Each structure stands twice: as C-alpha cells, then as structure tokens.
PDB file of C-alpha atoms and ligand atoms in Angstrom:
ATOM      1  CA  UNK A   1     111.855-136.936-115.284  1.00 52.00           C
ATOM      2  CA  UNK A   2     108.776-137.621-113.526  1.00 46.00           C
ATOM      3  CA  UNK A   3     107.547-134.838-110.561  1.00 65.00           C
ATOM      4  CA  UNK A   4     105.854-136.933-107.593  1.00 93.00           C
ATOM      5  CA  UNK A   5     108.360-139.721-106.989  1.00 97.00           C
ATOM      6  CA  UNK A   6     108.424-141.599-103.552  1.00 98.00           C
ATOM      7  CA  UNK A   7     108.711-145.001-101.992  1.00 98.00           C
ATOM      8  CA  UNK A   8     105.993-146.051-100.104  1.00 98.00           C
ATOM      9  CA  UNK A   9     105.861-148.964 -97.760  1.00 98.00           C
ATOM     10  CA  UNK A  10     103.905-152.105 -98.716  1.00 98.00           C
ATOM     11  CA  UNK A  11     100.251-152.115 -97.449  1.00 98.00           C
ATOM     12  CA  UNK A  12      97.451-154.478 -97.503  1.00 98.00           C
ATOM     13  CA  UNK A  13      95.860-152.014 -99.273  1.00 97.00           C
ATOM     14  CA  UNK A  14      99.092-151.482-102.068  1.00 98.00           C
ATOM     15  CA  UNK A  15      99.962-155.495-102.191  1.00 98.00           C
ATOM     16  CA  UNK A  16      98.368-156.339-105.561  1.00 98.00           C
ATOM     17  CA  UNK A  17     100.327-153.162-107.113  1.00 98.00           C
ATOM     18  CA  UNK A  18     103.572-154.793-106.021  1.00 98.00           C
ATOM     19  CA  UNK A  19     102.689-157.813-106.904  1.00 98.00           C
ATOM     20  CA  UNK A  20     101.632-156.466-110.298  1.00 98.00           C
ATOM     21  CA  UNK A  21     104.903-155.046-111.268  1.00 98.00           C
ATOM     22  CA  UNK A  22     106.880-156.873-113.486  1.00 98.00           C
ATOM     23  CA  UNK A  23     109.707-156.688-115.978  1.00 98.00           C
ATOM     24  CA  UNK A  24     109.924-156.965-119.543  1.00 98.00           C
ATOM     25  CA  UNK A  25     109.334-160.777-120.772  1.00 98.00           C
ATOM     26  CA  UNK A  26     113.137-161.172-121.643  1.00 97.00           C
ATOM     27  CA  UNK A  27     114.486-159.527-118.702  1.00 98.00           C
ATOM     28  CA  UNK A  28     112.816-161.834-116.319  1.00 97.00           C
ATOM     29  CA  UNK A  29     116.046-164.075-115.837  1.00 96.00           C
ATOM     30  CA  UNK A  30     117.897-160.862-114.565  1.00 97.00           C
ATOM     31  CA  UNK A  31     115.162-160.533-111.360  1.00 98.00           C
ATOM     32  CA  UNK A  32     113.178-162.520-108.619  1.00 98.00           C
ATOM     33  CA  UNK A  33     109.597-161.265-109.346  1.00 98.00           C
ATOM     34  CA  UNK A  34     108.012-159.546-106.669  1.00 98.00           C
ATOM     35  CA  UNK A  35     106.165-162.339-104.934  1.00 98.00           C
ATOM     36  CA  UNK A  36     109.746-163.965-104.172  1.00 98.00           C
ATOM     37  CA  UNK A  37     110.584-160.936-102.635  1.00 98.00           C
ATOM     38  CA  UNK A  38     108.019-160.449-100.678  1.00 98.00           C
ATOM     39  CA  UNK A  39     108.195-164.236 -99.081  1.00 98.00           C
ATOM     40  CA  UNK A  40     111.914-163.407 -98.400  1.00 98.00           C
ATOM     41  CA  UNK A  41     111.350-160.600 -96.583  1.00 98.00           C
ATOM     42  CA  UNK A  42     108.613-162.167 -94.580  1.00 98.00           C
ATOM     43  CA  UNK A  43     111.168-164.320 -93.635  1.00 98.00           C
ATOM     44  CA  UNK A  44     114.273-161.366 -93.003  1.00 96.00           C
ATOM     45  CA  UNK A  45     111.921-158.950 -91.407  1.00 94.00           C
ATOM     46  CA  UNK A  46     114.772-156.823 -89.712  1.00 94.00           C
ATOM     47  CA  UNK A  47     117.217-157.514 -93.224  1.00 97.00           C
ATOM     48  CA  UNK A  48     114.693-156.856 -95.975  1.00 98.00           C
ATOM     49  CA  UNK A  49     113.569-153.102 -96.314  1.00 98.00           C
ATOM     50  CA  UNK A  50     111.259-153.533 -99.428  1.00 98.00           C
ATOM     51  CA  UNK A  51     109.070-150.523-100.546  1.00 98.00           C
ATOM     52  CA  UNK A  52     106.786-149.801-103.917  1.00 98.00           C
ATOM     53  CA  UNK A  53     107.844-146.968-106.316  1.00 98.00           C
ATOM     54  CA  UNK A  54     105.279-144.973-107.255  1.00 98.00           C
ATOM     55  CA  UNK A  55     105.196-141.589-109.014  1.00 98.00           C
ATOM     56  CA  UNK A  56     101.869-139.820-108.362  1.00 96.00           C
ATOM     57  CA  UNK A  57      99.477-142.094-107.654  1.00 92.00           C
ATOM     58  CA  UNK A  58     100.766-144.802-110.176  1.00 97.00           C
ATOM     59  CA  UNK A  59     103.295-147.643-109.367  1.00 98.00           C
ATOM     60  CA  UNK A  60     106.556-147.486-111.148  1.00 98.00           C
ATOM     61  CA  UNK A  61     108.528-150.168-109.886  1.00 98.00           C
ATOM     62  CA  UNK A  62     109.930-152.632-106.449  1.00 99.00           C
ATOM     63  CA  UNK A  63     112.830-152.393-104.516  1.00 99.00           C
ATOM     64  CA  UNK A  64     114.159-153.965-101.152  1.00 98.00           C
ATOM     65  CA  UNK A  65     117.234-153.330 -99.697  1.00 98.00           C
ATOM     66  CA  UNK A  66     119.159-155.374 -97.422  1.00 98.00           C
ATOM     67  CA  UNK A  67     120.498-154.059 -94.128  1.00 98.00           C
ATOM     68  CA  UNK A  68     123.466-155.399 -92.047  1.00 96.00           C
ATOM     69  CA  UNK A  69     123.583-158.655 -93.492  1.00 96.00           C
ATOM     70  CA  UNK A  70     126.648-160.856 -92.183  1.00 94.00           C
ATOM     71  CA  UNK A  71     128.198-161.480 -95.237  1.00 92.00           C
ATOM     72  CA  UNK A  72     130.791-164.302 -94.893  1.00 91.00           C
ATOM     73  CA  UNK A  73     128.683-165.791 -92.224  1.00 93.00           C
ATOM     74  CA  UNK A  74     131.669-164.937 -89.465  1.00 96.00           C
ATOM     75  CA  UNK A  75     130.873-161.918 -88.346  1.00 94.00           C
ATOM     76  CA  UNK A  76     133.546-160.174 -90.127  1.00 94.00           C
ATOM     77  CA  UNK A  77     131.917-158.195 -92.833  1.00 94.00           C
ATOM     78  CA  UNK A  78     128.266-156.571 -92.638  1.00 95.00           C
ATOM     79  CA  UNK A  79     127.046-155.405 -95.793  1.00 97.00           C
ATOM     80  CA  UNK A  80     123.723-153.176 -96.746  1.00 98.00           C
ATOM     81  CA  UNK A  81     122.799-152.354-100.010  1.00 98.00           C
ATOM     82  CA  UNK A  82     120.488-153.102-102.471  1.00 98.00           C
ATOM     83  CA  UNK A  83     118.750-156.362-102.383  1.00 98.00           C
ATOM     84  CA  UNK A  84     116.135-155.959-105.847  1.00 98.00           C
ATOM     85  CA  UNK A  85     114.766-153.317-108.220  1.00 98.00           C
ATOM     86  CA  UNK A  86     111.741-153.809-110.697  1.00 98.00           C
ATOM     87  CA  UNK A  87     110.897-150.963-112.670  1.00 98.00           C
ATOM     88  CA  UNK A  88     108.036-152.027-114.427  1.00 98.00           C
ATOM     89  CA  UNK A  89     107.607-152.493-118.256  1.00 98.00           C
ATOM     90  CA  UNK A  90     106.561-149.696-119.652  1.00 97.00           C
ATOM     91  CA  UNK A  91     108.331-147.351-117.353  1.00 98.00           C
ATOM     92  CA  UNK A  92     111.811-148.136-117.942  1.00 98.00           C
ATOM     93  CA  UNK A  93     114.187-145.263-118.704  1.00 98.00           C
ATOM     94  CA  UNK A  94     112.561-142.467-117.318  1.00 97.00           C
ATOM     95  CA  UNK A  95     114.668-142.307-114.060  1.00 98.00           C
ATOM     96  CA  UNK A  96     113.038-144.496-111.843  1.00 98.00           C
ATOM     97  CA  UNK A  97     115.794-146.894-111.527  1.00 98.00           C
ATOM     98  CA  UNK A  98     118.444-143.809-110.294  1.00 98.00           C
ATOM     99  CA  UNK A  99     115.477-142.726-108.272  1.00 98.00           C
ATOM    100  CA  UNK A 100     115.537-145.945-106.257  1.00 98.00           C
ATOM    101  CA  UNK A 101     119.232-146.295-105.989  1.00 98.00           C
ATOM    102  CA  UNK A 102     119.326-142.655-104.524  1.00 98.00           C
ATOM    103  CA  UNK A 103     116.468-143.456-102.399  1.00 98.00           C
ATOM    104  CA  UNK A 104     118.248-146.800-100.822  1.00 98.00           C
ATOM    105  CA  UNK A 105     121.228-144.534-100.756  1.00 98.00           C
ATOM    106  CA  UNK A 106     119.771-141.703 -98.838  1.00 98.00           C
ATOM    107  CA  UNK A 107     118.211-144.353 -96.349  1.00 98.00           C
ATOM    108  CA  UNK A 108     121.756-146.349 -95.849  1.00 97.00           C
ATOM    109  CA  UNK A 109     123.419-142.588 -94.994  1.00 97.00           C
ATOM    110  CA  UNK A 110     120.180-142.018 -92.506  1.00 97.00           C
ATOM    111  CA  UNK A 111     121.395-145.335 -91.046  1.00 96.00           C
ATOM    112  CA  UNK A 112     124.814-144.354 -90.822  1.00 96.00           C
ATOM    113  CA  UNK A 113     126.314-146.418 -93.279  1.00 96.00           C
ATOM    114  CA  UNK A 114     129.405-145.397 -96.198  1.00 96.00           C
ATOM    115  CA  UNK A 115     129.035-148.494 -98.329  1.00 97.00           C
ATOM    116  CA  UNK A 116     126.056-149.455-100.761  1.00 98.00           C
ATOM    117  CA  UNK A 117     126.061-153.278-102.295  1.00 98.00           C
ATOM    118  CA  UNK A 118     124.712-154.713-104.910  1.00 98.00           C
ATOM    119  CA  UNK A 119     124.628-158.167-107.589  1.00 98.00           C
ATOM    120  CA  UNK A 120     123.688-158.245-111.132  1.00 98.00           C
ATOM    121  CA  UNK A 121     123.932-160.330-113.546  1.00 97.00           C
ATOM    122  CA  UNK A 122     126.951-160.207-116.008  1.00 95.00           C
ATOM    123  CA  UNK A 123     127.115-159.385-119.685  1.00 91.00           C
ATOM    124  CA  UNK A 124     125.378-157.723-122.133  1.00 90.00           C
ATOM    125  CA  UNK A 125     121.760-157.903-121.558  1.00 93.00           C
ATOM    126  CA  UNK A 126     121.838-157.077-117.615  1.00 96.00           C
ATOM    127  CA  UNK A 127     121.779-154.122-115.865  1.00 98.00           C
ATOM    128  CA  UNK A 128     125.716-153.379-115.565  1.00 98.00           C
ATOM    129  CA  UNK A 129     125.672-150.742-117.478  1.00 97.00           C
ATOM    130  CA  UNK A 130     122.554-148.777-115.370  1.00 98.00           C
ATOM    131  CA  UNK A 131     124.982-149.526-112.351  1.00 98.00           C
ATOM    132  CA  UNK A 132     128.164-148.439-113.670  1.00 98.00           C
ATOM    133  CA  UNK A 133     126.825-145.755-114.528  1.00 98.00           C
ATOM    134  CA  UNK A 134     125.347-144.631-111.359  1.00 98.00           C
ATOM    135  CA  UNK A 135     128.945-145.219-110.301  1.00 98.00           C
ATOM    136  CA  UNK A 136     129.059-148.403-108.643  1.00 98.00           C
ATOM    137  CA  UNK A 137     132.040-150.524-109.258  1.00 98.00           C
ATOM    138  CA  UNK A 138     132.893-154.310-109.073  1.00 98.00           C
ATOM    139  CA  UNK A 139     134.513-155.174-105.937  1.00 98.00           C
ATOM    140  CA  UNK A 140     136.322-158.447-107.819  1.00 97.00           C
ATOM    141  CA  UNK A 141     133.343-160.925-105.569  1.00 96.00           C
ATOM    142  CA  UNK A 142     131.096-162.783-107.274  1.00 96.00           C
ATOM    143  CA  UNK A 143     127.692-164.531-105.311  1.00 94.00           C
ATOM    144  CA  UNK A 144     125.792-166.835-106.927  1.00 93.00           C
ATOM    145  CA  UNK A 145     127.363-166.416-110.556  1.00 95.00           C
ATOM    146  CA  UNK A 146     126.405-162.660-110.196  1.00 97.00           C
ATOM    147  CA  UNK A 147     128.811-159.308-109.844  1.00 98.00           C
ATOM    148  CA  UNK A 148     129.109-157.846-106.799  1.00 98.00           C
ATOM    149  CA  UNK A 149     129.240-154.051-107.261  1.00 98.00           C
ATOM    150  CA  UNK A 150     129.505-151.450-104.621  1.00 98.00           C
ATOM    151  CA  UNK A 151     129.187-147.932-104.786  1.00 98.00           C
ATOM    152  CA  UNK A 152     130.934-145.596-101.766  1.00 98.00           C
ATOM    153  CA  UNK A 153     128.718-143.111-100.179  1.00 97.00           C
ATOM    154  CA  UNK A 154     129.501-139.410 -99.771  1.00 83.00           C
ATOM    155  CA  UNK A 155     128.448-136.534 -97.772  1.00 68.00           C
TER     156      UNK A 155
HETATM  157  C1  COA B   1     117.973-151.865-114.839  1.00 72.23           C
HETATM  158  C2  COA B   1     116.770-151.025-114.385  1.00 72.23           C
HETATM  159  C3  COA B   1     116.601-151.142-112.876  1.00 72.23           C
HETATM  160  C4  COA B   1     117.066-149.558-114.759  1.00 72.23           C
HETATM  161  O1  COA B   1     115.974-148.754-114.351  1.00 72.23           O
HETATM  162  P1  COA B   1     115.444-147.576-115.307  1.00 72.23           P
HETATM  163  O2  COA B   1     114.370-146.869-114.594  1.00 72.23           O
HETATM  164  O3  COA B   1     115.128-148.151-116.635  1.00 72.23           O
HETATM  165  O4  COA B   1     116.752-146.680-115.431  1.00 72.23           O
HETATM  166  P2  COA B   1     116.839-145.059-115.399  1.00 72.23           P
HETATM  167  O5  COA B   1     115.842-144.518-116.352  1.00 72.23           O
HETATM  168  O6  COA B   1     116.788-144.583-113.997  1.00 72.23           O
HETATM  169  O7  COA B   1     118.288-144.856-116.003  1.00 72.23           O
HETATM  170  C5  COA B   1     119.318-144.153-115.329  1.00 72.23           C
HETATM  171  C6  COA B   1     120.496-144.075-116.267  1.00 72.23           C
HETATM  172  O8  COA B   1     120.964-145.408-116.554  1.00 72.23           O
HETATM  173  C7  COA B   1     120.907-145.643-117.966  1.00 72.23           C
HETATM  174  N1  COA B   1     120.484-147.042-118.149  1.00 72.23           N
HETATM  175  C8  COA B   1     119.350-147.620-117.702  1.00 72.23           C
HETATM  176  N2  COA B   1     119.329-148.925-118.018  1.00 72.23           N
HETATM  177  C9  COA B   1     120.495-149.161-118.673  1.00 72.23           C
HETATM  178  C10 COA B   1     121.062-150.320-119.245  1.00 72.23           C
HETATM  179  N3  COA B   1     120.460-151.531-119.189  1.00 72.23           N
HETATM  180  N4  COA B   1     122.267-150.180-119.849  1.00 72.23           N
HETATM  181  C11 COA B   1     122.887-148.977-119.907  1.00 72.23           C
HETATM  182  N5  COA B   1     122.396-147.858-119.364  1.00 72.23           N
HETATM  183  C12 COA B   1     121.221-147.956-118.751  1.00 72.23           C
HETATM  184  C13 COA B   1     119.891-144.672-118.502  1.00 72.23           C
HETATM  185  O9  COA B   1     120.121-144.405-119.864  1.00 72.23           O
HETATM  186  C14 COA B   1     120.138-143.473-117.624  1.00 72.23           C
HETATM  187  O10 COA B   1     121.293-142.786-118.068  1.00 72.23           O
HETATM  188  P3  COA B   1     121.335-141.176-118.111  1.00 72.23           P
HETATM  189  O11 COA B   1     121.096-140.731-116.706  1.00 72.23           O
HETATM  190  O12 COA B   1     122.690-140.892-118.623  1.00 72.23           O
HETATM  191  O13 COA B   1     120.213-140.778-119.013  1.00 72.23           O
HETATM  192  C15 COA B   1     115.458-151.449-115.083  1.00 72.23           C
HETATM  193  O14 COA B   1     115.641-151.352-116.488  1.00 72.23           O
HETATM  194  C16 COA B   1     114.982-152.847-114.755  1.00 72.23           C
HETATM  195  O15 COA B   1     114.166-153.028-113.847  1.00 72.23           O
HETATM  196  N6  COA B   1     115.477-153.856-115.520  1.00 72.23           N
HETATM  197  C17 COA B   1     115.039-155.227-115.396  1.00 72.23           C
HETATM  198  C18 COA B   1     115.394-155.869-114.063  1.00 72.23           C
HETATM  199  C19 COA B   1     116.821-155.676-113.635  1.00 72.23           C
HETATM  200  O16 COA B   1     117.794-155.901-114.344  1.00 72.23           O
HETATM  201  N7  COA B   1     116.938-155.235-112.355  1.00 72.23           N
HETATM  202  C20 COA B   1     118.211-155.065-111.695  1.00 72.23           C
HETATM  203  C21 COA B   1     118.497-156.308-110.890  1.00 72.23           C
HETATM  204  S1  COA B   1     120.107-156.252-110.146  1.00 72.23           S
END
C-alpha cells in the first residue's frame, strides 16, 4: 500500500494528468473516460465533486462523486455517492480504488450523509466484485442497464 495518498482538486495546472488517466484497453466499456467527466461536471457544478488521485507526486487515478442528486426526479429520494473511478493502468490493485471509495466516503459523512451510491456494470469482467467487496450491496435498482449498489455508512 502506497504512503502519500490524497485527492487533489482539478487545476489548470493538473488538467492534462486527469485527462491522461485511463483504463486498461478492455476495460474501457466499464467507464466514461475522463474528458466526459469533466464536461459533465462543468455542467453539474454543485452535483459533480471530481478530484485526481495521486500518491506522491504521481497520478493514480479519477473520481467524482455525486452529491444530492434528485433521484426519481420528484423530489422524493436524494442520493450521493459515487459518480466515477479511474485508476489508471498500471496502477490497478495496489489500493487505490478502496482509497477513493473511503475518501468519497469520509467526504459524504463530513456532509452529513449515511448512504453511499453507486452503478457498475454487471457480470464478470466489471468491477462488482471490487464493490462487494468493499461492502456495498445491490439495492435490487438498475439505471441505465447498470447495478445500483449502495453501501451504509457508519460512525
Ligand atoms: C475497479 C477498480 C476501480 C478497482 O481499483 P483498484 O485500485 O484496482 O482496486 P484496489 O487495489 O483498491 O482493490 C481493493 C480490493 O478489491 C479487490 N479487487 C479490485 N478489483 C477487483 C475486481 N475487479 N474483482 C474482484 N476484486 C477486486 C482487490 O483484490 C482488493 O482486495 P483486498 O483488499 O482483499 O486485497 C479499478 O480496477 C478500475 O479503475 N477498473 C476499471 C474501471 C472501472 O471498472 N471503474 C469502476 C466504474 S463503476
């Protein structure tokens, strides 16, 4: 496990790092590359929280939450959670990817909220597995063809 791990907000100065990370060839189907992400929260500013992972001076990885997003569009059900997460080829399984879920997590406490969302893709060759593990669990949903997952927040 890597020693100087933090998120860092994105800066003229850090843009072409974000915009440089990207997954694995085969795992591109699984994630919006950064760019998207970046337009979309252009367009969300007060939904999208998205921040570079870097460890040390080198970037690891992308990930933007979402915060209080109206869900079913009525008012009825806010969500937060996790919006995307790029950990860069080449630095996969080294604990990035928990990093950044803890990191969303400890941010969505600060905030004052019990209830951490996220999608992925089903089957075999997505990331269920990394989520399950974290202890997220399906909430029965799906959203655009993709599992919606939720992990409860303690303490
Ligand atoms: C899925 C992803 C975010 C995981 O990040 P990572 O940095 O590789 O994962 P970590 O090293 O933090 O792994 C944490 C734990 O999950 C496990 N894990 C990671 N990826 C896994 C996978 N695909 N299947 C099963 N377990 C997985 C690790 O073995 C580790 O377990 P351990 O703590 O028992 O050792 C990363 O591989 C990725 O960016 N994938 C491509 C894009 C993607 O699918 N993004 C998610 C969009 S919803």
């Amino acid at each position: 496990m890597a020693s100087d791990l933090r998120l860092r907000d994105i800066t003229p100065g850090n843009l072409d790092a974000a915009l440089g990370v990207r997954v694995r060839p085969d795992q591109e189907h699984l994630v919006a590359p950064v760019v998207k992400s970046l337009a979309e929260a252009y367009v969300h500013p007060g939904v999208a929280w998205p921040r570079l992972i870097v460890d040390g001076e080198r970037t690891v990885g992308f990930l933007m939450a979402f915060f209080d997003v109206d869900w079913t569009g009525d008012g009825a059900d806010h969500r937060s959670g996790l919006w995307r997460l790029n950990i860069a080829e080449g630095e996969q399984g080294r604990g990035y990817g928990r990093f950044a879920v803890e990191a969303v997590a400890a941010e969505m406490r600060r905030r004052g909220g019990t209830r951490l969302f996220v999608t992925w893709h089903p089957g075999p060759d997505g990331p269920e597995d990394f989520y399950l593990g974290l202890g997220f669990r399906p909430t029965g949903e799906a959203s655009d063809g993709e599992t919606v997952g939720e992990l409860v927040l303690r303490g």
